[in-house]
Amino acid sequence: NAGVTQTPKFQVLKTGQSMTLQCAQDMNHEYMSWYRQDPGMGLRLIHYSVGAGITDQGEVPNGYNVSRSTTEDFPLRLLSAAPSQTSVYFCASSYGGQSYEQYFGPGTRLTVT
Amino acid sequence: KQEVTQIPAALSVPEGENLVLNCSFTDSAIYNLQWFRQDPGKGLTSLLLIQSSQREQTSGRLNASLDKSSGRSTLYIAASQPGDSATYLCAVNPINLGGGGADGLTFGKGTHLIIQP
């Protein structure tokens, strides 16, 4: 199993550009989520999904969109990037939901200039 | 709102010492608590998961305890090695009983651990 994979590893955007961060898992996990990690702030939940076709907002959802058309994939879209979205983004998944162990991907380091 | 605090923020000890990392949380309504390790520029590696009904979990030289009533967890590392140098993160999985909270982990800011050879 590859576990949780994320692409790209690094990305530089200009303000106003859009992009999609990819996340995939091959463990047949129902629950998937996105976090951002900022210095001094810890990891914060952006969006999450409890299954295909179901998504919901986390603590810091503004400026981000998600969709979940398959169990395996959970892309995160930035529609109009802002410097405040410079961060490291982590995708996570777990079997069956919150009460199970969470597995994290290697992260995407995004810089918005 | 659930808050997670980790003390100390940074710790530097000589190789071979036993050490304890502390984590406290404000709301005892949790499914579980998870300890992670993060190496510089890398993702999070799960170390131990303690369900709310459990008191402790062990893996090799690591032992994690959970006292839900007092809102505390400790991660004990025995016979520390330079390879243990990393940031250790504590995260709780809160139970949102229709209170409008998001279904995800709440993290502490981590303890940056350096083991001196």
Tab-separated table of C-alpha atoms in Angstrom:
chain	number	residue	atom	x	y	z
A	1	ASN	CA	0.000	0.000	0.000
A	2	ALA	CA	1.219	3.503	-0.816
A	3	GLY	CA	-0.867	4.908	2.058
A	4	VAL	CA	-1.755	8.593	1.702
A	5	THR	CA	-0.097	10.361	-1.211
A	6	GLN	CA	-0.038	14.073	-2.000
A	7	THR	CA	1.025	16.005	-5.070
A	8	PRO	CA	2.785	18.270	-5.681
A	9	LYS	CA	5.422	18.347	-2.921
A	10	PHE	CA	6.199	22.012	-3.526
A	11	GLN	CA	4.319	24.780	-5.337
A	12	VAL	CA	4.799	28.512	-5.829
A	13	LEU	CA	1.788	30.577	-6.913
A	14	LYS	CA	1.215	34.221	-7.625
A	15	THR	CA	-1.609	36.021	-5.848
A	16	GLY	CA	-4.889	35.368	-7.628
A	17	GLN	CA	-3.850	32.126	-9.316
A	18	SER	CA	-5.801	28.943	-8.764
A	19	MET	CA	-4.604	25.417	-8.216
A	20	THR	CA	-5.625	22.025	-6.901
A	21	LEU	CA	-3.707	20.052	-4.297
A	22	GLN	CA	-4.160	16.353	-4.867
A	23	CYS	CA	-4.652	13.734	-2.164
A	24	ALA	CA	-5.221	10.023	-2.656
A	25	GLN	CA	-5.324	6.992	-0.409
A	26	ASP	CA	-5.373	3.304	-1.259
A	27	MET	CA	-6.583	1.956	2.103
A	28	ASN	CA	-10.312	2.189	1.339
A	29	HIS	CA	-10.705	4.749	4.118
A	30	GLU	CA	-14.054	6.507	4.372
A	31	TYR	CA	-12.839	9.559	6.296
A	32	MET	CA	-10.452	12.077	4.714
A	33	SER	CA	-9.418	15.543	5.787
A	34	TRP	CA	-7.165	18.492	5.005
A	35	TYR	CA	-5.039	20.438	7.494
A	36	ARG	CA	-2.734	23.381	7.198
A	37	GLN	CA	0.340	23.818	9.369
A	38	ASP	CA	1.671	27.276	10.138
A	39	PRO	CA	4.534	28.263	12.471
A	40	GLY	CA	3.256	28.980	15.959
A	41	MET	CA	-0.299	27.901	15.056
A	42	GLY	CA	-0.121	24.139	14.942
A	43	LEU	CA	-2.214	22.115	12.516
A	44	ARG	CA	-5.723	23.340	11.792
A	45	LEU	CA	-8.554	21.526	10.038
A	46	ILE	CA	-9.661	23.022	6.703
A	47	HIS	CA	-12.267	20.591	5.322
A	48	TYR	CA	-13.180	16.986	5.856
A	49	SER	CA	-15.248	14.228	4.281
A	50	VAL	CA	-16.932	11.231	5.892
A	51	GLY	CA	-17.473	9.467	2.577
A	52	ALA	CA	-17.865	9.926	-1.153
A	53	GLY	CA	-20.221	12.789	-1.920
A	54	ILE	CA	-20.126	14.195	1.639
A	55	THR	CA	-17.928	17.107	2.701
A	56	ASP	CA	-18.001	19.634	5.516
A	57	GLN	CA	-16.078	22.629	6.786
A	58	GLY	CA	-13.407	22.596	9.425
A	59	GLU	CA	-11.913	25.391	11.492
A	60	VAL	CA	-10.399	27.440	8.633
A	61	PRO	CA	-12.377	26.740	5.411
A	62	ASN	CA	-12.389	30.206	3.815
A	63	GLY	CA	-10.628	30.356	0.449
A	64	TYR	CA	-10.709	26.591	-0.079
A	65	ASN	CA	-13.092	24.227	-1.859
A	66	VAL	CA	-13.274	20.457	-1.750
A	67	SER	CA	-15.233	17.670	-3.373
A	68	ARG	CA	-15.225	13.910	-2.915
A	69	SER	CA	-16.392	12.040	-5.997
A	70	THR	CA	-14.566	8.794	-5.127
A	71	THR	CA	-13.487	7.068	-1.917
A	72	GLU	CA	-9.833	7.309	-2.944
A	73	ASP	CA	-9.439	11.000	-3.832
A	74	PHE	CA	-9.996	14.226	-1.922
A	75	PRO	CA	-8.616	17.255	-3.806
A	76	LEU	CA	-8.290	20.697	-2.220
A	77	ARG	CA	-8.864	23.688	-4.506
A	78	LEU	CA	-7.592	27.215	-4.045
A	79	LEU	CA	-9.730	29.385	-6.304
A	80	SER	CA	-7.801	32.658	-5.920
A	81	ALA	CA	-4.591	32.239	-3.953
A	82	ALA	CA	-3.628	34.799	-1.320
A	83	PRO	CA	-0.323	35.246	0.574
A	84	SER	CA	-2.159	34.214	3.762
A	85	GLN	CA	-2.519	30.745	2.231
A	86	THR	CA	1.240	30.218	2.278
A	87	SER	CA	1.517	27.116	4.425
A	88	VAL	CA	2.208	23.403	4.505
A	89	TYR	CA	-0.868	21.349	3.667
A	90	PHE	CA	-1.444	17.838	4.953
A	91	CYS	CA	-4.061	15.345	3.909
A	92	ALA	CA	-5.152	12.601	6.308
A	93	SER	CA	-7.408	9.570	6.199
A	94	SER	CA	-8.862	7.019	8.574
A	95	TYR	CA	-11.017	3.930	8.403
A	96	GLY	CA	-14.597	4.544	9.415
A	97	GLY	CA	-14.307	8.052	10.815
A	98	GLN	CA	-13.026	10.104	13.699
A	99	SER	CA	-12.603	7.441	16.319
A	100	TYR	CA	-9.997	5.575	14.290
A	101	GLU	CA	-6.270	6.187	13.879
A	102	GLN	CA	-5.450	8.979	11.436
A	103	TYR	CA	-2.824	8.505	8.720
A	104	PHE	CA	-1.133	11.536	7.199
A	105	GLY	CA	0.393	12.223	3.818
A	106	PRO	CA	3.854	13.786	3.328
A	107	GLY	CA	2.503	17.297	2.777
A	108	THR	CA	2.544	20.017	0.117
A	109	ARG	CA	4.558	23.160	0.795
A	110	LEU	CA	2.779	26.097	-0.854
A	111	THR	CA	4.146	29.602	-1.234
A	112	VAL	CA	1.952	32.423	-2.542
A	113	THR	CA	3.799	35.565	-3.618
B	1	LYS	CA	-13.802	24.915	22.208
B	2	GLN	CA	-11.244	22.188	22.716
B	3	GLU	CA	-7.692	23.432	23.293
B	4	VAL	CA	-4.553	21.319	23.474
B	5	THR	CA	-1.375	22.481	25.192
B	6	GLN	CA	2.023	20.800	25.088
B	7	ILE	CA	4.741	21.431	27.623
B	8	PRO	CA	7.621	21.976	27.230
B	9	ALA	CA	7.770	23.654	23.810
B	10	ALA	CA	11.381	22.544	23.444
B	11	LEU	CA	13.616	20.064	25.246
B	12	SER	CA	17.271	19.121	24.859
B	13	VAL	CA	18.680	16.148	26.781
B	14	PRO	CA	21.758	13.900	26.583
B	15	GLU	CA	21.478	10.534	24.938
B	16	GLY	CA	20.331	7.699	27.191
B	17	GLU	CA	18.030	9.722	29.424
B	18	ASN	CA	14.411	8.818	30.037
B	19	LEU	CA	12.072	11.701	29.362
B	20	VAL	CA	8.444	12.726	29.591
B	21	LEU	CA	6.482	14.954	27.244
B	22	ASN	CA	3.247	16.449	28.497
B	23	CYS	CA	-0.062	17.168	26.790
B	24	SER	CA	-3.175	18.697	28.324
B	25	PHE	CA	-6.624	19.260	26.841
B	26	THR	CA	-9.579	21.290	28.049
B	27	ASP	CA	-12.579	19.072	27.192
B	28	SER	CA	-12.685	15.445	28.278
B	29	ALA	CA	-15.294	14.509	25.647
B	30	ILE	CA	-12.906	12.767	23.264
B	31	TYR	CA	-12.879	9.585	21.203
B	32	ASN	CA	-9.153	9.154	21.544
B	33	LEU	CA	-5.770	10.858	21.743
B	34	GLN	CA	-2.976	10.322	19.268
B	35	TRP	CA	0.752	11.059	19.528
B	36	PHE	CA	2.640	11.849	16.342
B	37	ARG	CA	6.240	12.410	15.404
B	38	GLN	CA	7.238	14.969	12.769
B	39	ASP	CA	10.738	15.206	11.330
B	40	PRO	CA	11.837	18.512	9.739
B	41	GLY	CA	10.175	19.049	6.362
B	42	LYS	CA	8.268	15.779	6.619
B	43	GLY	CA	4.769	14.548	7.317
B	44	LEU	CA	3.334	13.177	10.539
B	45	THR	CA	4.030	9.634	11.676
B	46	SER	CA	1.565	8.121	14.120
B	47	LEU	CA	3.274	6.779	17.242
B	48	LEU	CA	0.485	5.744	19.587
B	49	LEU	CA	-3.292	5.939	19.706
B	50	ILE	CA	-5.078	5.751	23.047
B	51	GLN	CA	-8.834	5.244	22.994
B	52	SER	CA	-10.831	7.160	25.605
B	53	SER	CA	-11.548	3.944	27.509
B	54	GLN	CA	-7.850	3.074	27.782
B	55	ARG	CA	-5.256	4.257	30.304
B	56	GLU	CA	-2.070	3.639	28.349
B	57	GLN	CA	-0.466	2.244	25.221
B	58	THR	CA	3.066	0.992	24.662
B	59	SER	CA	5.212	0.598	21.575
B	60	GLY	CA	8.856	-0.333	22.035
B	61	ARG	CA	10.554	2.402	24.076
B	62	LEU	CA	7.448	4.590	23.990
B	63	ASN	CA	4.654	4.607	26.528
B	64	ALA	CA	1.697	6.960	26.418
B	65	SER	CA	-0.782	7.430	29.234
B	66	LEU	CA	-4.187	9.061	29.277
B	67	ASP	CA	-6.078	10.541	32.212
B	68	LYS	CA	-9.264	11.753	30.600
B	69	SER	CA	-10.812	13.118	33.775
B	70	SER	CA	-7.922	15.488	34.389
B	71	GLY	CA	-7.377	16.209	30.689
B	72	ARG	CA	-3.785	14.989	30.582
B	73	SER	CA	-1.594	12.672	28.590
B	74	THR	CA	2.101	11.922	28.840
B	75	LEU	CA	4.497	10.385	26.355
B	76	TYR	CA	7.370	8.572	28.049
B	77	ILE	CA	10.492	7.849	25.995
B	78	ALA	CA	12.913	5.398	27.540
B	79	ALA	CA	16.658	5.361	26.883
B	80	SER	CA	16.542	8.234	24.405
B	81	GLN	CA	18.632	8.102	21.223
B	82	PRO	CA	19.744	10.821	18.760
B	83	GLY	CA	17.314	9.317	16.236
B	84	ASP	CA	14.459	10.321	18.561
B	85	SER	CA	15.155	13.979	17.772
B	86	ALA	CA	11.992	15.381	16.189
B	87	THR	CA	8.882	17.385	17.008
B	88	TYR	CA	6.262	15.419	18.934
B	89	LEU	CA	2.627	16.373	18.455
B	90	CYS	CA	-0.339	15.480	20.598
B	91	ALA	CA	-3.825	15.520	19.073
B	92	VAL	CA	-7.255	14.795	20.510
B	93	ASN	CA	-10.276	13.567	18.578
B	94	PRO	CA	-13.172	15.469	20.133
B	95	ILE	CA	-16.731	14.211	20.346
B	96	ASN	CA	-19.061	16.836	18.895
B	97	LEU	CA	-22.485	16.088	20.340
B	98	GLY	CA	-24.422	18.177	17.865
B	99	GLY	CA	-22.583	21.245	19.106
B	100	GLY	CA	-21.579	22.357	15.649
B	101	GLY	CA	-17.907	21.498	16.021
B	102	ALA	CA	-15.963	20.107	13.084
B	103	ASP	CA	-15.107	16.414	12.997
B	104	GLY	CA	-11.342	16.449	13.043
B	105	LEU	CA	-8.277	16.375	15.253
B	106	THR	CA	-7.322	19.248	17.531
B	107	PHE	CA	-3.548	19.528	17.753
B	108	GLY	CA	-1.123	20.956	20.242
B	109	LYS	CA	1.756	23.050	18.966
B	110	GLY	CA	4.278	20.324	19.675
B	111	THR	CA	7.416	19.694	21.688
B	112	HIS	CA	10.678	20.086	19.760
B	113	LEU	CA	13.008	17.403	21.140
B	114	ILE	CA	16.770	17.275	20.648
B	115	ILE	CA	18.767	14.312	21.903
B	116	GLN	CA	22.444	15.177	22.206
B	117	PRO	CA	24.896	12.401	21.240
